[in-house]
Amino acid sequence: MENKFMKLLILLATLVFAGSLHAQTVTAVPEPEHIAIDSKDNVFVAIKYGIIMIAPNGTIRNLTKIPGTIGDLDRHWSNLIVDSKDNLFANDGKLIYKFAFEGGKFAGKIFAGQQWTYKLEDGPLATAGFNTIATMTIDRNDNIYLVDSYAKIREVIGSNFVTHPVYATVTAKKDPPVYSVLRKISANGMVTTLKTPDGKFILPNHIRGIAIDNNSNIVYASYGRFVGTINLGTGEFGTVAGQPYKRQYCPVYTQGPVATAELVVPENILINKLGEIIYADQRMNRLTKIAGGKVSTLAGNNIIDPCSQNIGGRSQEGNKDGKALTALFHSPKGMAYDSKGNLYVADMYNHAIRKLSPDAIVTTFAK
C-alpha cells in the first residue's frame, strides 16, 4: 500500500510540474524593444538581454548565443540602427557597439565611448566620451545623432543654451530643467556636441525618440506630449503636432489637425519614404501617423481607460491581428520598415514582432 501511495504522489508531482511548464510563456522574442532592418530584410531585434535576427522567412537566430561570438552581448541594449553597409549599431546606455558577421560569427566591438569613464567629451572616436545615451538615429549619409545627458551639464553650459520655447517659458519655472544635449558622430568618426551658429547648446528636453527628416532636421518625440523639430542649421525648435506641456496629468488622445490634436506619450519615432511621421505610444497601445497636417491612428484600437484609473493615461492591453484599426497591442515600441513597405513593430509585452502591411493588415511575424 505504501509503495502504491508513493507512486501516486510521484505521478501527481510529475503532472503538476508538467502543467506548470506548459503554463509558462515560452517565447523566442522576450520583451522586444528595438528593431532595425538591413538591406536584405533581416530583422534585428533587441530583446531582454540580447539581440536576435529574424530572416525574411521567419527563422530566428539568437545572435547573443552563437558559439564563438565576440564580446559580452548578453545585456540590455537600447536602440538599434543599421548603416548603408548593413553594419548594426546598438548602445547599452553608455557605449555604442558595432556589430557585423565575421567568418560566420556575430562580432561586436566598442565603436564609441570610453569603457570605464563617464564624460562629455568631443573629438575622435578613440577619445570622445558619453555619459548616458538616451536614444539615437542615423541619416542617409551614415551620420549618427544621439541624445546624451550629463549630470553636471548645468555647470558646463550655464544659461548658454536654446530649448523648446514652451519648455523655456512655462515648465522650467516649475521644475528644474532635465538637461540633455544633442551629439553627432560623423561618418568619418568625429564626435561633436551640437550648438547653434552663435555657440549655444541645443537642449531637447524630455525626449523619448529621434529621427532625421528629409531635410536633415531632427524630429523628436517628447515626454511633454508632443512631436517637435530641431533645425540643425539654426538650432531653432518647432512643434509638429500636439500641445507642448499642456497637461501634466490626465492626457487626452485627440486626432485631427496638428494645431489642435493632443498626444499622450509619443516614444519611438520614424519617418517613412513619404515623409510621414510614425510614432509608437506605449500607453495608448497605438501607432500614430502625422501626415498632411493631421494626426491619425495608423494601427491599434485598444480601449482607453478614464483618467480615474491612471492619471498618466492608459489603454487596456490586447493582442489581436487583423485590420490595422481593429488590431490590439501591448506596449508597442521600436519600429522599422523593410524594402517592401511592411512596418515591423516590437510589441513588447506580447513578446512578439508584429507586421503592418502596406494594405493595413496586422499579423504576428514572430513570437
Tab-separated table of C-alpha atoms in Angstrom:
chain	number	residue	atom	x	y	z
A	1	MET	CA	0.000	0.000	0.000
A	2	GLU	CA	2.844	2.366	0.886
A	3	ASN	CA	4.503	1.706	-2.458
A	4	LYS	CA	1.289	2.468	-4.340
A	5	PHE	CA	0.841	5.683	-2.335
A	6	MET	CA	4.390	6.854	-3.133
A	7	LYS	CA	3.915	6.072	-6.829
A	8	LEU	CA	0.696	8.073	-6.795
A	9	LEU	CA	2.472	11.040	-5.172
A	10	ILE	CA	5.258	10.885	-7.739
A	11	LEU	CA	2.731	10.720	-10.568
A	12	LEU	CA	0.819	13.712	-9.198
A	13	ALA	CA	4.030	15.716	-8.731
A	14	THR	CA	5.059	14.920	-12.298
A	15	LEU	CA	1.698	16.049	-13.662
A	16	VAL	CA	1.782	19.285	-11.643
A	17	PHE	CA	5.349	20.041	-12.800
A	18	ALA	CA	4.470	19.330	-16.422
A	19	GLY	CA	1.394	21.521	-16.101
A	20	SER	CA	3.406	24.378	-14.649
A	21	LEU	CA	5.885	24.157	-17.512
A	22	HIS	CA	3.062	24.225	-20.011
A	23	ALA	CA	1.559	27.256	-18.314
A	24	GLN	CA	4.750	29.268	-18.605
A	25	THR	CA	5.068	31.673	-21.515
A	26	VAL	CA	7.763	30.341	-23.806
A	27	THR	CA	8.866	32.784	-26.477
A	28	ALA	CA	11.853	33.326	-28.712
A	29	VAL	CA	11.192	37.065	-28.562
A	30	PRO	CA	11.146	38.019	-24.863
A	31	GLU	CA	10.283	41.694	-24.284
A	32	PRO	CA	11.395	43.106	-27.644
A	33	GLU	CA	12.112	46.828	-27.524
A	34	HIS	CA	14.033	47.988	-30.587
A	35	ILE	CA	14.179	46.976	-34.251
A	36	ALA	CA	16.443	47.607	-37.228
A	37	ILE	CA	16.239	46.058	-40.701
A	38	ASP	CA	19.116	45.639	-43.154
A	39	SER	CA	19.078	45.794	-46.947
A	40	LYS	CA	18.340	42.045	-47.153
A	41	ASP	CA	15.243	42.455	-44.961
A	42	ASN	CA	16.796	40.694	-41.997
A	43	VAL	CA	15.069	41.977	-38.862
A	44	PHE	CA	17.351	42.646	-35.871
A	45	VAL	CA	15.627	42.879	-32.513
A	46	ALA	CA	16.906	43.986	-29.112
A	47	ILE	CA	15.209	41.616	-26.684
A	48	LYS	CA	15.535	41.254	-22.931
A	49	TYR	CA	19.294	40.759	-22.541
A	50	GLY	CA	20.364	40.078	-26.087
A	51	ILE	CA	19.912	40.528	-29.826
A	52	ILE	CA	18.133	38.202	-32.219
A	53	MET	CA	17.947	38.166	-36.004
A	54	ILE	CA	14.812	37.102	-37.851
A	55	ALA	CA	15.273	36.166	-41.516
A	56	PRO	CA	12.585	37.187	-44.032
A	57	ASN	CA	11.243	33.618	-43.879
A	58	GLY	CA	10.733	33.887	-40.114
A	59	THR	CA	13.754	31.866	-38.982
A	60	ILE	CA	15.033	33.202	-35.653
A	61	ARG	CA	18.676	33.203	-34.564
A	62	ASN	CA	19.757	34.350	-31.141
A	63	LEU	CA	22.929	36.210	-32.041
A	64	THR	CA	23.912	36.517	-28.399
A	65	LYS	CA	24.233	32.735	-28.120
A	66	ILE	CA	26.164	31.910	-31.293
A	67	PRO	CA	29.243	29.856	-30.297
A	68	GLY	CA	32.367	31.931	-30.739
A	69	THR	CA	30.543	35.249	-30.589
A	70	ILE	CA	32.968	38.034	-29.759
A	71	GLY	CA	32.210	40.213	-26.762
A	72	ASP	CA	29.725	40.095	-23.922
A	73	LEU	CA	26.467	40.685	-25.797
A	74	ASP	CA	24.125	39.288	-23.151
A	75	ARG	CA	22.932	42.656	-21.857
A	76	HIS	CA	20.128	45.180	-22.206
A	77	TRP	CA	20.505	47.098	-25.460
A	78	SER	CA	18.949	50.463	-26.228
A	79	ASN	CA	18.266	51.434	-29.826
A	80	LEU	CA	19.328	49.549	-32.922
A	81	ILE	CA	20.361	51.247	-36.169
A	82	VAL	CA	21.773	49.933	-39.447
A	83	ASP	CA	24.090	51.896	-41.729
A	84	SER	CA	24.329	51.827	-45.534
A	85	LYS	CA	26.808	48.923	-45.370
A	86	ASP	CA	24.488	46.809	-43.200
A	87	ASN	CA	26.561	47.284	-40.073
A	88	LEU	CA	24.419	47.114	-36.959
A	89	PHE	CA	24.875	49.549	-34.054
A	90	ALA	CA	23.421	49.432	-30.551
A	91	ASN	CA	24.118	51.188	-27.284
A	92	ASP	CA	23.939	49.978	-23.715
A	93	GLY	CA	23.329	53.446	-22.310
A	94	LYS	CA	26.996	54.395	-22.184
A	95	LEU	CA	28.875	52.683	-25.010
A	96	ILE	CA	27.961	52.249	-28.666
A	97	TYR	CA	28.823	48.883	-30.169
A	98	LYS	CA	29.218	48.000	-33.825
A	99	PHE	CA	28.234	44.514	-34.979
A	100	ALA	CA	28.913	42.519	-38.110
A	101	PHE	CA	29.201	38.915	-39.204
A	102	GLU	CA	32.820	37.831	-39.445
A	103	GLY	CA	33.508	34.320	-40.664
A	104	GLY	CA	30.024	33.207	-39.681
A	105	LYS	CA	30.349	34.650	-36.182
A	106	PHE	CA	28.447	37.661	-34.941
A	107	ALA	CA	31.119	40.055	-33.764
A	108	GLY	CA	30.504	43.046	-31.543
A	109	LYS	CA	33.095	45.600	-30.542
A	110	ILE	CA	33.081	49.018	-28.948
A	111	PHE	CA	32.548	51.686	-31.589
A	112	ALA	CA	32.282	54.818	-29.452
A	113	GLY	CA	32.632	55.752	-25.787
A	114	GLN	CA	35.118	55.045	-23.017
A	115	GLN	CA	34.561	51.810	-21.138
A	116	TRP	CA	35.289	52.876	-17.575
A	117	THR	CA	34.536	56.589	-17.558
A	118	TYR	CA	31.519	58.858	-17.941
A	119	LYS	CA	32.363	62.093	-19.661
A	120	LEU	CA	31.010	64.579	-22.139
A	121	GLU	CA	33.980	64.972	-24.442
A	122	ASP	CA	34.116	65.654	-28.183
A	123	GLY	CA	36.796	64.579	-30.628
A	124	PRO	CA	37.840	61.403	-32.460
A	125	LEU	CA	36.130	58.132	-31.565
A	126	ALA	CA	39.258	56.930	-29.788
A	127	THR	CA	38.998	59.622	-27.098
A	128	ALA	CA	35.439	61.006	-27.208
A	129	GLY	CA	33.178	60.154	-24.284
A	130	PHE	CA	29.496	59.843	-23.434
A	131	ASN	CA	27.545	59.869	-20.213
A	132	THR	CA	24.033	58.471	-20.641
A	133	ILE	CA	22.840	57.821	-24.178
A	134	ALA	CA	19.064	58.078	-24.269
A	135	THR	CA	18.282	57.465	-27.933
A	136	MET	CA	19.983	57.574	-31.324
A	137	THR	CA	19.313	57.517	-35.052
A	138	ILE	CA	21.257	57.515	-38.334
A	139	ASP	CA	20.876	59.519	-41.537
A	140	ARG	CA	21.302	58.502	-45.169
A	141	ASN	CA	24.971	59.557	-45.077
A	142	ASP	CA	25.751	57.341	-42.056
A	143	ASN	CA	25.997	60.214	-39.589
A	144	ILE	CA	24.747	59.099	-36.165
A	145	TYR	CA	22.787	61.525	-33.974
A	146	LEU	CA	22.136	60.836	-30.319
A	147	VAL	CA	20.800	62.391	-27.153
A	148	ASP	CA	23.227	62.373	-24.239
A	149	SER	CA	22.571	63.550	-20.695
A	150	TYR	CA	25.195	64.680	-18.255
A	151	ALA	CA	24.761	65.209	-14.507
A	152	LYS	CA	26.980	68.294	-14.415
A	153	ILE	CA	25.774	69.811	-17.667
A	154	ARG	CA	24.443	72.894	-15.848
A	155	GLU	CA	27.945	73.704	-14.674
A	156	VAL	CA	29.200	73.338	-18.232
A	157	ILE	CA	26.597	75.373	-20.108
A	158	GLY	CA	25.144	77.766	-17.522
A	159	SER	CA	22.474	79.737	-19.368
A	160	ASN	CA	24.161	79.304	-22.738
A	161	PHE	CA	21.508	77.129	-24.385
A	162	VAL	CA	18.362	77.035	-26.500
A	163	THR	CA	15.417	74.723	-25.965
A	164	HIS	CA	11.756	74.428	-26.903
A	165	PRO	CA	10.184	77.849	-26.234
A	166	VAL	CA	7.235	76.468	-24.267
A	167	TYR	CA	9.544	74.481	-22.029
A	168	ALA	CA	11.753	77.502	-21.538
A	169	THR	CA	8.923	79.854	-20.580
A	170	VAL	CA	6.496	77.595	-18.707
A	171	THR	CA	7.780	74.255	-17.488
A	172	ALA	CA	11.261	75.371	-16.489
A	173	LYS	CA	9.711	77.784	-13.998
A	174	LYS	CA	8.006	74.894	-12.194
A	175	ASP	CA	10.596	72.147	-12.405
A	176	PRO	CA	14.390	72.020	-12.709
A	177	PRO	CA	15.366	71.550	-16.362
A	178	VAL	CA	16.132	67.986	-17.445
A	179	TYR	CA	19.165	68.781	-19.484
A	180	SER	CA	20.088	66.662	-22.479
A	181	VAL	CA	22.432	67.570	-25.306
A	182	LEU	CA	22.422	66.566	-28.950
A	183	ARG	CA	25.560	64.892	-30.212
A	184	LYS	CA	26.710	63.785	-33.624
A	185	ILE	CA	29.107	61.070	-34.747
A	186	SER	CA	30.068	61.897	-38.308
A	187	ALA	CA	30.665	59.204	-40.883
A	188	ASN	CA	34.398	59.967	-40.644
A	189	GLY	CA	34.453	59.269	-36.902
A	190	MET	CA	34.346	62.690	-35.236
A	191	VAL	CA	32.106	63.333	-32.229
A	192	THR	CA	30.670	66.817	-31.687
A	193	THR	CA	28.126	68.324	-29.325
A	194	LEU	CA	25.695	70.295	-31.459
A	195	LYS	CA	25.297	74.023	-30.961
A	196	THR	CA	23.632	76.958	-32.648
A	197	PRO	CA	25.672	79.151	-35.011
A	198	ASP	CA	26.289	81.575	-32.123
A	199	GLY	CA	27.594	78.808	-29.861
A	200	LYS	CA	24.601	77.915	-27.687
A	201	PHE	CA	23.973	74.312	-26.673
A	202	ILE	CA	20.885	72.665	-28.203
A	203	LEU	CA	18.878	71.017	-25.408
A	204	PRO	CA	15.992	68.717	-26.441
A	205	ASN	CA	14.435	68.128	-23.012
A	206	HIS	CA	12.046	65.318	-22.064
A	207	ILE	CA	12.985	63.383	-25.180
A	208	ARG	CA	11.965	59.794	-25.953
A	209	GLY	CA	12.878	59.182	-29.582
A	210	ILE	CA	14.542	60.906	-32.535
A	211	ALA	CA	14.572	60.593	-36.314
A	212	ILE	CA	16.015	62.570	-39.237
A	213	ASP	CA	13.602	64.054	-41.769
A	214	ASN	CA	14.145	64.547	-45.492
A	215	ASN	CA	15.629	67.994	-44.827
A	216	SER	CA	18.186	66.590	-42.373
A	217	ASN	CA	16.453	68.092	-39.357
A	218	ILE	CA	15.834	66.297	-36.078
A	219	VAL	CA	12.277	65.171	-35.408
A	220	TYR	CA	11.739	64.123	-31.813
A	221	ALA	CA	9.085	62.633	-29.569
A	222	SER	CA	8.753	64.345	-26.198
A	223	TYR	CA	7.517	63.464	-22.718
A	224	GLY	CA	5.829	66.850	-22.984
A	225	ARG	CA	3.125	65.153	-25.091
A	226	PHE	CA	4.154	66.483	-28.486
A	227	VAL	CA	6.346	65.826	-31.512
A	228	GLY	CA	8.844	68.573	-32.258
A	229	THR	CA	11.629	69.509	-34.642
A	230	ILE	CA	15.111	70.951	-34.332
A	231	ASN	CA	16.623	72.761	-37.284
A	232	LEU	CA	20.241	71.622	-37.248
A	233	GLY	CA	21.307	74.666	-39.225
A	234	THR	CA	19.907	77.266	-36.841
A	235	GLY	CA	19.135	75.337	-33.651
A	236	GLU	CA	15.539	76.563	-33.844
A	237	PHE	CA	12.871	74.440	-32.140
A	238	GLY	CA	9.416	73.852	-33.594
A	239	THR	CA	6.262	71.840	-32.910
A	240	VAL	CA	4.943	69.364	-35.468
A	241	ALA	CA	1.895	68.125	-33.554
A	242	GLY	CA	0.497	68.078	-30.037
A	243	GLN	CA	0.148	70.684	-27.310
A	244	PRO	CA	3.552	71.033	-25.603
A	245	TYR	CA	3.330	70.666	-21.812
A	246	LYS	CA	-0.405	71.406	-21.815
A	247	ARG	CA	-1.421	68.560	-19.492
A	248	GLN	CA	0.831	67.090	-16.850
A	249	TYR	CA	-1.920	64.664	-15.833
A	250	CYS	CA	-4.982	63.153	-17.484
A	251	PRO	CA	-3.839	63.427	-21.116
A	252	VAL	CA	-6.448	63.207	-23.854
A	253	TYR	CA	-5.638	61.444	-27.118
A	254	THR	CA	-7.227	63.644	-29.791
A	255	GLN	CA	-6.837	63.068	-33.514
A	256	GLY	CA	-7.302	65.719	-36.179
A	257	PRO	CA	-5.451	68.856	-37.342
A	258	VAL	CA	-1.938	69.124	-35.888
A	259	ALA	CA	-2.770	72.522	-34.375
A	260	THR	CA	-5.473	71.079	-32.122
A	261	ALA	CA	-4.552	67.376	-31.806
A	262	GLU	CA	-3.367	66.142	-28.422
A	263	LEU	CA	-0.847	63.348	-27.893
A	264	VAL	CA	-0.254	61.169	-24.858
A	265	VAL	CA	3.258	59.703	-24.777
A	266	PRO	CA	4.913	59.567	-28.211
A	267	GLU	CA	8.029	57.432	-27.912
A	268	ASN	CA	9.849	55.531	-30.652
A	269	ILE	CA	9.573	57.536	-33.854
A	270	LEU	CA	10.480	57.179	-37.526
A	271	ILE	CA	9.889	58.868	-40.859
A	272	ASN	CA	8.914	56.806	-43.879
A	273	LYS	CA	9.743	57.323	-47.528
A	274	LEU	CA	6.675	59.521	-47.978
A	275	GLY	CA	7.891	61.850	-45.253
A	276	GLU	CA	5.137	60.742	-42.869
A	277	ILE	CA	5.996	60.689	-39.168
A	278	ILE	CA	5.089	57.487	-37.346
A	279	TYR	CA	5.369	57.089	-33.607
A	280	ALA	CA	4.534	54.380	-31.081
A	281	ASP	CA	2.618	55.211	-27.914
A	282	GLN	CA	3.002	52.551	-25.217
A	283	ARG	CA	0.280	53.976	-23.003
A	284	MET	CA	-2.299	54.229	-25.767
A	285	ASN	CA	-1.092	50.942	-27.340
A	286	ARG	CA	-1.234	52.551	-30.752
A	287	LEU	CA	0.854	53.525	-33.735
A	288	THR	CA	0.063	57.086	-34.744
A	289	LYS	CA	0.728	58.893	-38.013
A	290	ILE	CA	1.358	62.582	-38.570
A	291	ALA	CA	0.907	63.483	-42.219
A	292	GLY	CA	-0.881	66.030	-44.377
A	293	GLY	CA	-1.320	68.355	-41.423
A	294	LYS	CA	-3.275	65.760	-39.432
A	295	VAL	CA	-2.776	63.288	-36.599
A	296	SER	CA	-4.449	59.909	-37.064
A	297	THR	CA	-4.230	56.382	-35.704
A	298	LEU	CA	-2.250	54.120	-38.014
A	299	ALA	CA	-2.878	50.916	-36.066
A	300	GLY	CA	-4.387	49.903	-32.731
A	301	ASN	CA	-7.824	50.106	-31.190
A	302	ASN	CA	-7.252	49.373	-27.501
A	303	ILE	CA	-9.951	50.730	-25.191
A	304	ILE	CA	-8.767	53.924	-23.492
A	305	ASP	CA	-9.402	53.942	-19.745
A	306	PRO	CA	-10.691	57.034	-17.931
A	307	CYS	CA	-8.226	59.215	-16.071
A	308	SER	CA	-9.515	57.962	-12.712
A	309	GLN	CA	-7.762	54.648	-13.413
A	310	ASN	CA	-4.391	56.165	-14.336
A	311	ILE	CA	-3.645	59.889	-14.293
A	312	GLY	CA	-0.748	59.353	-16.708
A	313	GLY	CA	-3.081	57.960	-19.371
A	314	ARG	CA	-3.619	54.312	-20.155
A	315	SER	CA	-5.383	51.943	-22.507
A	316	GLN	CA	-6.233	48.303	-21.956
A	317	GLU	CA	-3.724	45.718	-23.135
A	318	GLY	CA	-4.567	43.405	-26.011
A	319	ASN	CA	-3.251	41.026	-28.643
A	320	LYS	CA	-5.216	40.814	-31.850
A	321	ASP	CA	-4.254	40.612	-35.508
A	322	GLY	CA	-6.393	41.797	-38.397
A	323	LYS	CA	-7.242	45.151	-39.917
A	324	ALA	CA	-4.984	47.891	-38.589
A	325	LEU	CA	-7.732	49.888	-36.905
A	326	THR	CA	-9.094	46.833	-35.088
A	327	ALA	CA	-5.721	45.344	-34.064
A	328	LEU	CA	-4.624	45.318	-30.423
A	329	PHE	CA	-1.147	45.772	-28.920
A	330	HIS	CA	0.546	45.625	-25.538
A	331	SER	CA	3.259	48.296	-25.282
A	332	PRO	CA	4.489	48.775	-28.866
A	333	LYS	CA	7.969	50.277	-29.018
A	334	GLY	CA	10.593	50.005	-31.770
A	335	MET	CA	9.607	50.121	-35.438
A	336	ALA	CA	11.315	49.681	-38.803
A	337	TYR	CA	10.291	49.343	-42.450
A	338	ASP	CA	11.508	46.620	-44.801
A	339	SER	CA	12.136	47.071	-48.528
A	340	LYS	CA	8.537	46.127	-49.366
A	341	GLY	CA	6.972	48.766	-47.163
A	342	ASN	CA	5.995	46.458	-44.304
A	343	LEU	CA	6.268	48.091	-40.889
A	344	TYR	CA	7.659	45.803	-38.170
A	345	VAL	CA	6.784	46.612	-34.567
A	346	ALA	CA	8.280	45.397	-31.297
A	347	ASP	CA	5.149	44.524	-29.310
A	348	MET	CA	6.974	44.418	-26.009
A	349	TYR	CA	4.668	42.693	-23.539
A	350	ASN	CA	3.043	40.447	-26.107
A	351	HIS	CA	6.612	39.138	-26.600
A	352	ALA	CA	6.123	39.362	-30.349
A	353	ILE	CA	7.112	41.131	-33.532
A	354	ARG	CA	4.029	42.360	-35.344
A	355	LYS	CA	3.919	43.322	-39.014
A	356	LEU	CA	1.757	46.039	-40.535
A	357	SER	CA	1.458	45.526	-44.291
A	358	PRO	CA	1.033	48.349	-46.828
A	359	ASP	CA	-2.621	47.301	-47.190
A	360	ALA	CA	-3.152	47.947	-43.447
A	361	ILE	CA	-3.265	44.400	-42.097
A	362	VAL	CA	-1.548	43.492	-38.820
A	363	THR	CA	-0.102	39.995	-38.434
A	364	THR	CA	2.208	38.347	-35.912
A	365	PHE	CA	5.552	37.849	-37.651
A	366	ALA	CA	7.491	36.216	-34.808
A	367	LYS	CA	6.774	35.148	-31.256
